[in-house]
Amino acid sequence: MTRVIIAGGGIGGLVTALTLHQIGLSCTVYEAVRELKPLGVGINLQPNAVRELFDLGIGEELLDRCGVPAREWALVGLSGADIHAEPRGLEAGYNWPQYAVHRGRFHMALYDLVLDRLGPDAVQTGCRAAGYTQTEDSATLHLECAGGPRTDTADLLIGAEGIHSAIRAQMHPDQPPIHWGGALMWRGTTRAKPIRTGSSFVGLGTHRHRMVIYPISAPDENGLAEINWIAERTLGEDEDWTETGWFREVPIDSFVHHFDQFRYDWLDVPAMIRGASRAFENPMIDRDPVPTWVQGRVALMGDAAHAMYPTGSNGASQAVIDARTLGASLLEHGTGPAALKAYDARLCEPVSKLILRNRGAGPFGLLNLVDERCGGHFDDIDAVIPRPSARPSWPTTRPLPVSPSRR
């Protein structure tokens, strides 16, 4: 029977497993940690990814347990006045919602689905990918497991083990080190009343010193929701992120003072940050694009293929699209190298360009423009950025591109 091995049991690896099961292929997922736990804070699932989840039978009932549909995206200046706002998801005219979800809850929901649909042995934990070998007819994953080294051989191998992927390192041994652009992020969640529409994604500050805030739950009986926040600061030339470590828990008092000025009658940012029980620090990092995600019977996906800055809030969404595009390629070309080549041809080049674009300010560049022109403080944004000449008038309704798996 045709079989696929997946190295990595994150969001991308689990959606790949569900996709393979849906199209009738057997697979095993190997995950490095011994016990999966609901780790992380907020992520966004864009409408194109939600469409694919719906096709997998992952509907609004499950997503509502993990998060909340997004209704608005807004940029706000240092004065607290709007720079730009537009609707999101269904309210923007898409046929599918956008969801802001707790990454850990969503991950565990996917894990439970994989065990339910594929069986209790579908995910093998405590097994870290160490490398691979392959022949013309098969691929073998080499693993470091709690009980000692192991190997597993199948028709195809998918590397989905994230930014530190051993499979990517073997496929591209000359890849440069992880790229850091100079910014640190502190992340956490706080029980608080949601602002604006009740489900708004808000960027506040400047590109070099800003907050991103959005709810990842519906309000409870007291009107309080779980609010995800990201506090970001670009470091000076004399500061070095390597002194602070990776994705570590830090005292809130170690960074909250950087955001003391973010106080408004509708939001007290320092109070919101202090309301969190825990905060985590991590550098904003990515990897330079590689020319291919495929070598013979081995393919990369998710962060192993395209770790990117969260400028477009699309990292998890792209992992879902990877999985579904891979599934469509397997259906069209069979379970062999031709399918992986088609998958690579469809996604590697355009997503590589996206990695580089995300290193720019993206839509948050408007925060920089306002900062340059008025220091972020204004009464009338049209006096700062005249609409006809400099400020784009984005449509509130625009067509959603058809993803490869739906063509």
PDB file of N, CA, C and O in Angstrom, residues 73-78 81-86 88 203-210 311 360-378 381-382 384-387 389-394:
ATOM      1  N   TRP A  73      -9.648  44.914  10.322  1.00  0.00           N
ATOM      2  CA  TRP A  73      -8.207  45.148  10.390  1.00  0.00           C
ATOM      3  C   TRP A  73      -8.014  46.647  10.427  1.00  0.00           C
ATOM      4  O   TRP A  73      -8.573  47.382   9.600  1.00  0.00           O
ATOM      5  N   ALA A  74      -7.236  47.157  11.393  1.00  0.00           N
ATOM      6  CA  ALA A  74      -7.113  48.601  11.561  1.00  0.00           C
ATOM      7  C   ALA A  74      -5.694  48.980  11.948  1.00  0.00           C
ATOM      8  O   ALA A  74      -5.014  48.258  12.682  1.00  0.00           O
ATOM      9  N   LEU A  75      -5.256  50.123  11.440  1.00  0.00           N
ATOM     10  CA  LEU A  75      -4.003  50.748  11.847  1.00  0.00           C
ATOM     11  C   LEU A  75      -4.329  52.029  12.589  1.00  0.00           C
ATOM     12  O   LEU A  75      -5.154  52.839  12.128  1.00  0.00           O
ATOM     13  N   VAL A  76      -3.664  52.236  13.726  1.00  0.00           N
ATOM     14  CA  VAL A  76      -3.954  53.374  14.601  1.00  0.00           C
ATOM     15  C   VAL A  76      -2.650  54.099  14.899  1.00  0.00           C
ATOM     16  O   VAL A  76      -1.625  53.469  15.211  1.00  0.00           O
ATOM     17  N   GLY A  77      -2.674  55.418  14.820  1.00  0.00           N
ATOM     18  CA  GLY A  77      -1.487  56.216  15.102  1.00  0.00           C
ATOM     19  C   GLY A  77      -1.226  56.362  16.589  1.00  0.00           C
ATOM     20  O   GLY A  77      -2.034  55.966  17.441  1.00  0.00           O
ATOM     21  N   LEU A  78      -0.090  56.964  16.928  1.00  0.00           N
ATOM     22  CA  LEU A  78       0.281  57.128  18.331  1.00  0.00           C
ATOM     23  C   LEU A  78      -0.709  57.985  19.097  1.00  0.00           C
ATOM     24  O   LEU A  78      -0.827  57.869  20.319  1.00  0.00           O
ATOM     25  N   ALA A  81      -5.799  57.822  17.019  1.00  0.00           N
ATOM     26  CA  ALA A  81      -6.763  58.030  15.932  1.00  0.00           C
ATOM     27  C   ALA A  81      -6.464  57.073  14.782  1.00  0.00           C
ATOM     28  O   ALA A  81      -5.319  56.689  14.554  1.00  0.00           O
ATOM     29  N   ASP A  82      -7.514  56.732  14.028  1.00  0.00           N
ATOM     30  CA  ASP A  82      -7.382  55.774  12.930  1.00  0.00           C
ATOM     31  C   ASP A  82      -6.549  56.334  11.774  1.00  0.00           C
ATOM     32  O   ASP A  82      -6.724  57.489  11.364  1.00  0.00           O
ATOM     33  N   ILE A  83      -5.674  55.479  11.257  1.00  0.00           N
ATOM     34  CA  ILE A  83      -4.999  55.744   9.994  1.00  0.00           C
ATOM     35  C   ILE A  83      -5.764  55.076   8.861  1.00  0.00           C
ATOM     36  O   ILE A  83      -6.023  55.674   7.826  1.00  0.00           O
ATOM     37  N   HIS A  84      -6.132  53.833   9.056  1.00  0.00           N
ATOM     38  CA  HIS A  84      -6.894  53.097   8.057  1.00  0.00           C
ATOM     39  C   HIS A  84      -7.589  51.928   8.739  1.00  0.00           C
ATOM     40  O   HIS A  84      -7.054  51.334   9.673  1.00  0.00           O
ATOM     41  N   ALA A  85      -8.792  51.608   8.275  1.00  0.00           N
ATOM     42  CA  ALA A  85      -9.513  50.433   8.775  1.00  0.00           C
ATOM     43  C   ALA A  85     -10.327  49.842   7.635  1.00  0.00           C
ATOM     44  O   ALA A  85     -10.800  50.565   6.756  1.00  0.00           O
ATOM     45  N   GLU A  86     -10.440  48.521   7.640  1.00  0.00           N
ATOM     46  CA  GLU A  86     -11.236  47.842   6.627  1.00  0.00           C
ATOM     47  C   GLU A  86     -11.781  46.549   7.218  1.00  0.00           C
ATOM     48  O   GLU A  86     -11.212  45.992   8.170  1.00  0.00           O
ATOM     49  N   ARG A  88     -12.882  42.504   7.509  1.00  0.00           N
ATOM     50  CA  ARG A  88     -12.161  41.261   7.276  1.00  0.00           C
ATOM     51  C   ARG A  88     -13.137  40.103   7.123  1.00  0.00           C
ATOM     52  O   ARG A  88     -14.287  40.157   7.571  1.00  0.00           O
ATOM     53  N   GLY A 203      -3.210  47.283  14.631  1.00  0.00           N
ATOM     54  CA  GLY A 203      -1.797  47.625  14.684  1.00  0.00           C
ATOM     55  C   GLY A 203      -1.663  49.053  15.169  1.00  0.00           C
ATOM     56  O   GLY A 203      -2.338  49.956  14.669  1.00  0.00           O
ATOM     57  N   LEU A 204      -0.792  49.277  16.148  1.00  0.00           N
ATOM     58  CA  LEU A 204      -0.714  50.566  16.836  1.00  0.00           C
ATOM     59  C   LEU A 204       0.747  50.953  17.025  1.00  0.00           C
ATOM     60  O   LEU A 204       1.548  50.152  17.506  1.00  0.00           O
ATOM     61  N   GLY A 205       1.125  52.173  16.628  1.00  0.00           N
ATOM     62  CA  GLY A 205       2.470  52.660  16.882  1.00  0.00           C
ATOM     63  C   GLY A 205       3.196  53.012  15.600  1.00  0.00           C
ATOM     64  O   GLY A 205       2.660  53.690  14.733  1.00  0.00           O
ATOM     65  N   THR A 206       4.438  52.547  15.467  1.00  0.00           N
ATOM     66  CA  THR A 206       5.226  52.725  14.263  1.00  0.00           C
ATOM     67  C   THR A 206       5.775  51.349  13.870  1.00  0.00           C
ATOM     68  O   THR A 206       5.702  50.392  14.639  1.00  0.00           O
ATOM     69  N   HIS A 207       6.366  51.280  12.665  1.00  0.00           N
ATOM     70  CA  HIS A 207       6.906  49.994  12.232  1.00  0.00           C
ATOM     71  C   HIS A 207       8.042  49.536  13.149  1.00  0.00           C
ATOM     72  O   HIS A 207       8.277  48.348  13.325  1.00  0.00           O
ATOM     73  N   ARG A 208       8.749  50.468  13.772  1.00  0.00           N
ATOM     74  CA  ARG A 208       9.879  50.121  14.625  1.00  0.00           C
ATOM     75  C   ARG A 208       9.484  49.937  16.090  1.00  0.00           C
ATOM     76  O   ARG A 208      10.286  49.476  16.896  1.00  0.00           O
ATOM     77  N   HIS A 209       8.270  50.284  16.428  1.00  0.00           N
ATOM     78  CA  HIS A 209       7.857  50.267  17.841  1.00  0.00           C
ATOM     79  C   HIS A 209       6.337  50.193  17.869  1.00  0.00           C
ATOM     80  O   HIS A 209       5.658  51.204  17.751  1.00  0.00           O
ATOM     81  N   ARG A 210       5.792  48.986  17.970  1.00  0.00           N
ATOM     82  CA  ARG A 210       4.361  48.866  17.777  1.00  0.00           C
ATOM     83  C   ARG A 210       3.758  47.732  18.592  1.00  0.00           C
ATOM     84  O   ARG A 210       4.446  46.874  19.126  1.00  0.00           O
ATOM     85  N   THR A 311       4.550  39.470   9.007  1.00  0.00           N
ATOM     86  CA  THR A 311       4.026  40.726   8.468  1.00  0.00           C
ATOM     87  C   THR A 311       2.626  40.562   7.894  1.00  0.00           C
ATOM     88  O   THR A 311       1.760  41.421   8.068  1.00  0.00           O
ATOM     89  N   GLY A 360       9.755  43.514   4.350  1.00  0.00           N
ATOM     90  CA  GLY A 360       9.404  44.921   4.320  1.00  0.00           C
ATOM     91  C   GLY A 360       8.308  45.222   5.328  1.00  0.00           C
ATOM     92  O   GLY A 360       7.826  44.351   6.045  1.00  0.00           O
ATOM     93  N   ALA A 361       7.885  46.460   5.378  1.00  0.00           N
ATOM     94  CA  ALA A 361       6.870  46.859   6.346  1.00  0.00           C
ATOM     95  C   ALA A 361       5.488  46.362   5.981  1.00  0.00           C
ATOM     96  O   ALA A 361       4.613  46.261   6.844  1.00  0.00           O
ATOM     97  N   GLY A 362       5.256  46.057   4.692  1.00  0.00           N
ATOM     98  CA  GLY A 362       3.917  45.662   4.288  1.00  0.00           C
ATOM     99  C   GLY A 362       2.928  46.780   4.572  1.00  0.00           C
ATOM    100  O   GLY A 362       3.273  47.966   4.519  1.00  0.00           O
ATOM    101  N   PRO A 363       1.692  46.441   4.912  1.00  0.00           N
ATOM    102  CA  PRO A 363       0.707  47.486   5.203  1.00  0.00           C
ATOM    103  C   PRO A 363       1.071  48.320   6.422  1.00  0.00           C
ATOM    104  O   PRO A 363       0.610  49.445   6.570  1.00  0.00           O
ATOM    105  N   PHE A 364       1.937  47.766   7.304  1.00  0.00           N
ATOM    106  CA  PHE A 364       2.366  48.539   8.459  1.00  0.00           C
ATOM    107  C   PHE A 364       3.268  49.701   8.063  1.00  0.00           C
ATOM    108  O   PHE A 364       3.602  50.539   8.899  1.00  0.00           O
ATOM    109  N   GLY A 365       3.673  49.749   6.791  1.00  0.00           N
ATOM    110  CA  GLY A 365       4.434  50.885   6.312  1.00  0.00           C
ATOM    111  C   GLY A 365       3.692  52.202   6.451  1.00  0.00           C
ATOM    112  O   GLY A 365       4.316  53.272   6.540  1.00  0.00           O
ATOM    113  N   LEU A 366       2.362  52.141   6.472  1.00  0.00           N
ATOM    114  CA  LEU A 366       1.591  53.366   6.718  1.00  0.00           C
ATOM    115  C   LEU A 366       1.906  53.964   8.083  1.00  0.00           C
ATOM    116  O   LEU A 366       1.888  55.181   8.259  1.00  0.00           O
ATOM    117  N   LEU A 367       2.205  53.101   9.073  1.00  0.00           N
ATOM    118  CA  LEU A 367       2.579  53.618  10.391  1.00  0.00           C
ATOM    119  C   LEU A 367       3.862  54.430  10.291  1.00  0.00           C
ATOM    120  O   LEU A 367       4.002  55.472  10.936  1.00  0.00           O
ATOM    121  N   ASN A 368       4.818  53.936   9.505  1.00  0.00           N
ATOM    122  CA  ASN A 368       6.068  54.667   9.305  1.00  0.00           C
ATOM    123  C   ASN A 368       5.832  56.002   8.625  1.00  0.00           C
ATOM    124  O   ASN A 368       6.402  57.026   8.996  1.00  0.00           O
ATOM    125  N   LEU A 369       4.981  55.994   7.581  1.00  0.00           N
ATOM    126  CA  LEU A 369       4.717  57.218   6.838  1.00  0.00           C
ATOM    127  C   LEU A 369       4.107  58.281   7.743  1.00  0.00           C
ATOM    128  O   LEU A 369       4.510  59.449   7.712  1.00  0.00           O
ATOM    129  N   VAL A 370       3.166  57.865   8.570  1.00  0.00           N
ATOM    130  CA  VAL A 370       2.541  58.808   9.499  1.00  0.00           C
ATOM    131  C   VAL A 370       3.558  59.301  10.521  1.00  0.00           C
ATOM    132  O   VAL A 370       3.593  60.487  10.870  1.00  0.00           O
ATOM    133  N   ASP A 371       4.409  58.399  10.990  1.00  0.00           N
ATOM    134  CA  ASP A 371       5.442  58.779  11.954  1.00  0.00           C
ATOM    135  C   ASP A 371       6.388  59.811  11.357  1.00  0.00           C
ATOM    136  O   ASP A 371       6.766  60.796  12.008  1.00  0.00           O
ATOM    137  N   GLU A 372       6.771  59.600  10.091  1.00  0.00           N
ATOM    138  CA  GLU A 372       7.686  60.539   9.435  1.00  0.00           C
ATOM    139  C   GLU A 372       7.058  61.908   9.250  1.00  0.00           C
ATOM    140  O   GLU A 372       7.737  62.934   9.357  1.00  0.00           O
ATOM    141  N   ARG A 373       5.757  61.933   8.972  1.00  0.00           N
ATOM    142  CA  ARG A 373       5.111  63.208   8.628  1.00  0.00           C
ATOM    143  C   ARG A 373       4.597  63.988   9.830  1.00  0.00           C
ATOM    144  O   ARG A 373       4.522  65.213   9.780  1.00  0.00           O
ATOM    145  N   CYS A 374       4.229  63.279  10.899  1.00  0.00           N
ATOM    146  CA  CYS A 374       3.647  64.018  12.032  1.00  0.00           C
ATOM    147  C   CYS A 374       3.992  63.410  13.382  1.00  0.00           C
ATOM    148  O   CYS A 374       3.368  63.768  14.389  1.00  0.00           O
ATOM    149  N   GLY A 375       4.938  62.495  13.408  1.00  0.00           N
ATOM    150  CA  GLY A 375       5.302  61.874  14.669  1.00  0.00           C
ATOM    151  C   GLY A 375       4.248  60.935  15.213  1.00  0.00           C
ATOM    152  O   GLY A 375       4.293  60.561  16.389  1.00  0.00           O
ATOM    153  N   GLY A 376       3.292  60.552  14.366  1.00  0.00           N
ATOM    154  CA  GLY A 376       2.244  59.627  14.790  1.00  0.00           C
ATOM    155  C   GLY A 376       1.053  60.288  15.453  1.00  0.00           C
ATOM    156  O   GLY A 376       0.091  59.610  15.814  1.00  0.00           O
ATOM    157  N   HIS A 377       1.084  61.618  15.606  1.00  0.00           N
ATOM    158  CA  HIS A 377      -0.002  62.342  16.285  1.00  0.00           C
ATOM    159  C   HIS A 377      -0.724  63.236  15.278  1.00  0.00           C
ATOM    160  O   HIS A 377      -0.098  64.033  14.577  1.00  0.00           O
ATOM    161  N   PHE A 378      -2.038  63.090  15.194  1.00  0.00           N
ATOM    162  CA  PHE A 378      -2.812  63.857  14.219  1.00  0.00           C
ATOM    163  C   PHE A 378      -4.273  63.880  14.639  1.00  0.00           C
ATOM    164  O   PHE A 378      -4.719  63.058  15.432  1.00  0.00           O
ATOM    165  N   ILE A 381      -6.432  62.313   9.517  1.00  0.00           N
ATOM    166  CA  ILE A 381      -5.449  61.551   8.747  1.00  0.00           C
ATOM    167  C   ILE A 381      -5.368  62.037   7.308  1.00  0.00           C
ATOM    168  O   ILE A 381      -4.305  61.987   6.674  1.00  0.00           O
ATOM    169  N   ASP A 382      -6.454  62.564   6.758  1.00  0.00           N
ATOM    170  CA  ASP A 382      -6.418  63.048   5.379  1.00  0.00           C
ATOM    171  C   ASP A 382      -5.531  64.272   5.236  1.00  0.00           C
ATOM    172  O   ASP A 382      -5.054  64.575   4.137  1.00  0.00           O
ATOM    173  N   VAL A 384      -2.705  64.431   6.784  1.00  0.00           N
ATOM    174  CA  VAL A 384      -1.352  63.861   6.847  1.00  0.00           C
ATOM    175  C   VAL A 384      -1.041  63.082   5.577  1.00  0.00           C
ATOM    176  O   VAL A 384       0.041  63.202   4.997  1.00  0.00           O
ATOM    177  N   ILE A 385      -1.989  62.270   5.133  1.00  0.00           N
ATOM    178  CA  ILE A 385      -1.843  61.485   3.908  1.00  0.00           C
ATOM    179  C   ILE A 385      -3.047  61.791   3.029  1.00  0.00           C
ATOM    180  O   ILE A 385      -4.088  61.136   3.151  1.00  0.00           O
ATOM    181  N   PRO A 386      -2.958  62.794   2.180  1.00  0.00           N
ATOM    182  CA  PRO A 386      -4.109  63.123   1.322  1.00  0.00           C
ATOM    183  C   PRO A 386      -4.540  61.913   0.506  1.00  0.00           C
ATOM    184  O   PRO A 386      -3.723  61.281  -0.171  1.00  0.00           O
ATOM    185  N   ARG A 387      -5.792  61.596   0.574  1.00  0.00           N
ATOM    186  CA  ARG A 387      -6.280  60.370  -0.049  1.00  0.00           C
ATOM    187  C   ARG A 387      -6.040  60.284  -1.557  1.00  0.00           C
ATOM    188  O   ARG A 387      -5.576  59.252  -2.035  1.00  0.00           O
ATOM    189  N   SER A 389      -3.723  61.486  -3.571  1.00  0.00           N
ATOM    190  CA  SER A 389      -2.362  61.419  -4.083  1.00  0.00           C
ATOM    191  C   SER A 389      -1.511  60.340  -3.452  1.00  0.00           C
ATOM    192  O   SER A 389      -0.648  59.769  -4.111  1.00  0.00           O
ATOM    193  N   ALA A 390      -1.717  60.043  -2.180  1.00  0.00           N
ATOM    194  CA  ALA A 390      -0.750  59.176  -1.513  1.00  0.00           C
ATOM    195  C   ALA A 390      -1.358  57.982  -0.820  1.00  0.00           C
ATOM    196  O   ALA A 390      -0.679  57.004  -0.604  1.00  0.00           O
ATOM    197  N   ARG A 391      -2.614  58.057  -0.441  1.00  0.00           N
ATOM    198  CA  ARG A 391      -3.165  56.967   0.354  1.00  0.00           C
ATOM    199  C   ARG A 391      -4.043  56.081  -0.509  1.00  0.00           C
ATOM    200  O   ARG A 391      -4.987  56.549  -1.140  1.00  0.00           O
ATOM    201  N   PRO A 392      -3.745  54.798  -0.618  1.00  0.00           N
ATOM    202  CA  PRO A 392      -4.572  53.914  -1.449  1.00  0.00           C
ATOM    203  C   PRO A 392      -5.971  53.784  -0.885  1.00  0.00           C
ATOM    204  O   PRO A 392      -6.173  53.749   0.324  1.00  0.00           O
ATOM    205  N   SER A 393      -6.935  53.761  -1.767  1.00  0.00           N
ATOM    206  CA  SER A 393      -8.316  53.506  -1.361  1.00  0.00           C
ATOM    207  C   SER A 393      -8.618  52.050  -1.629  1.00  0.00           C
ATOM    208  O   SER A 393      -9.050  51.669  -2.701  1.00  0.00           O
ATOM    209  N   TRP A 394      -8.318  51.201  -0.613  1.00  0.00           N
ATOM    210  CA  TRP A 394      -8.484  49.770  -0.804  1.00  0.00           C
ATOM    211  C   TRP A 394      -9.959  49.398  -0.850  1.00  0.00           C
ATOM    212  O   TRP A 394     -10.761  49.894  -0.046  1.00  0.00           O
TER     213      TRP A 394
END
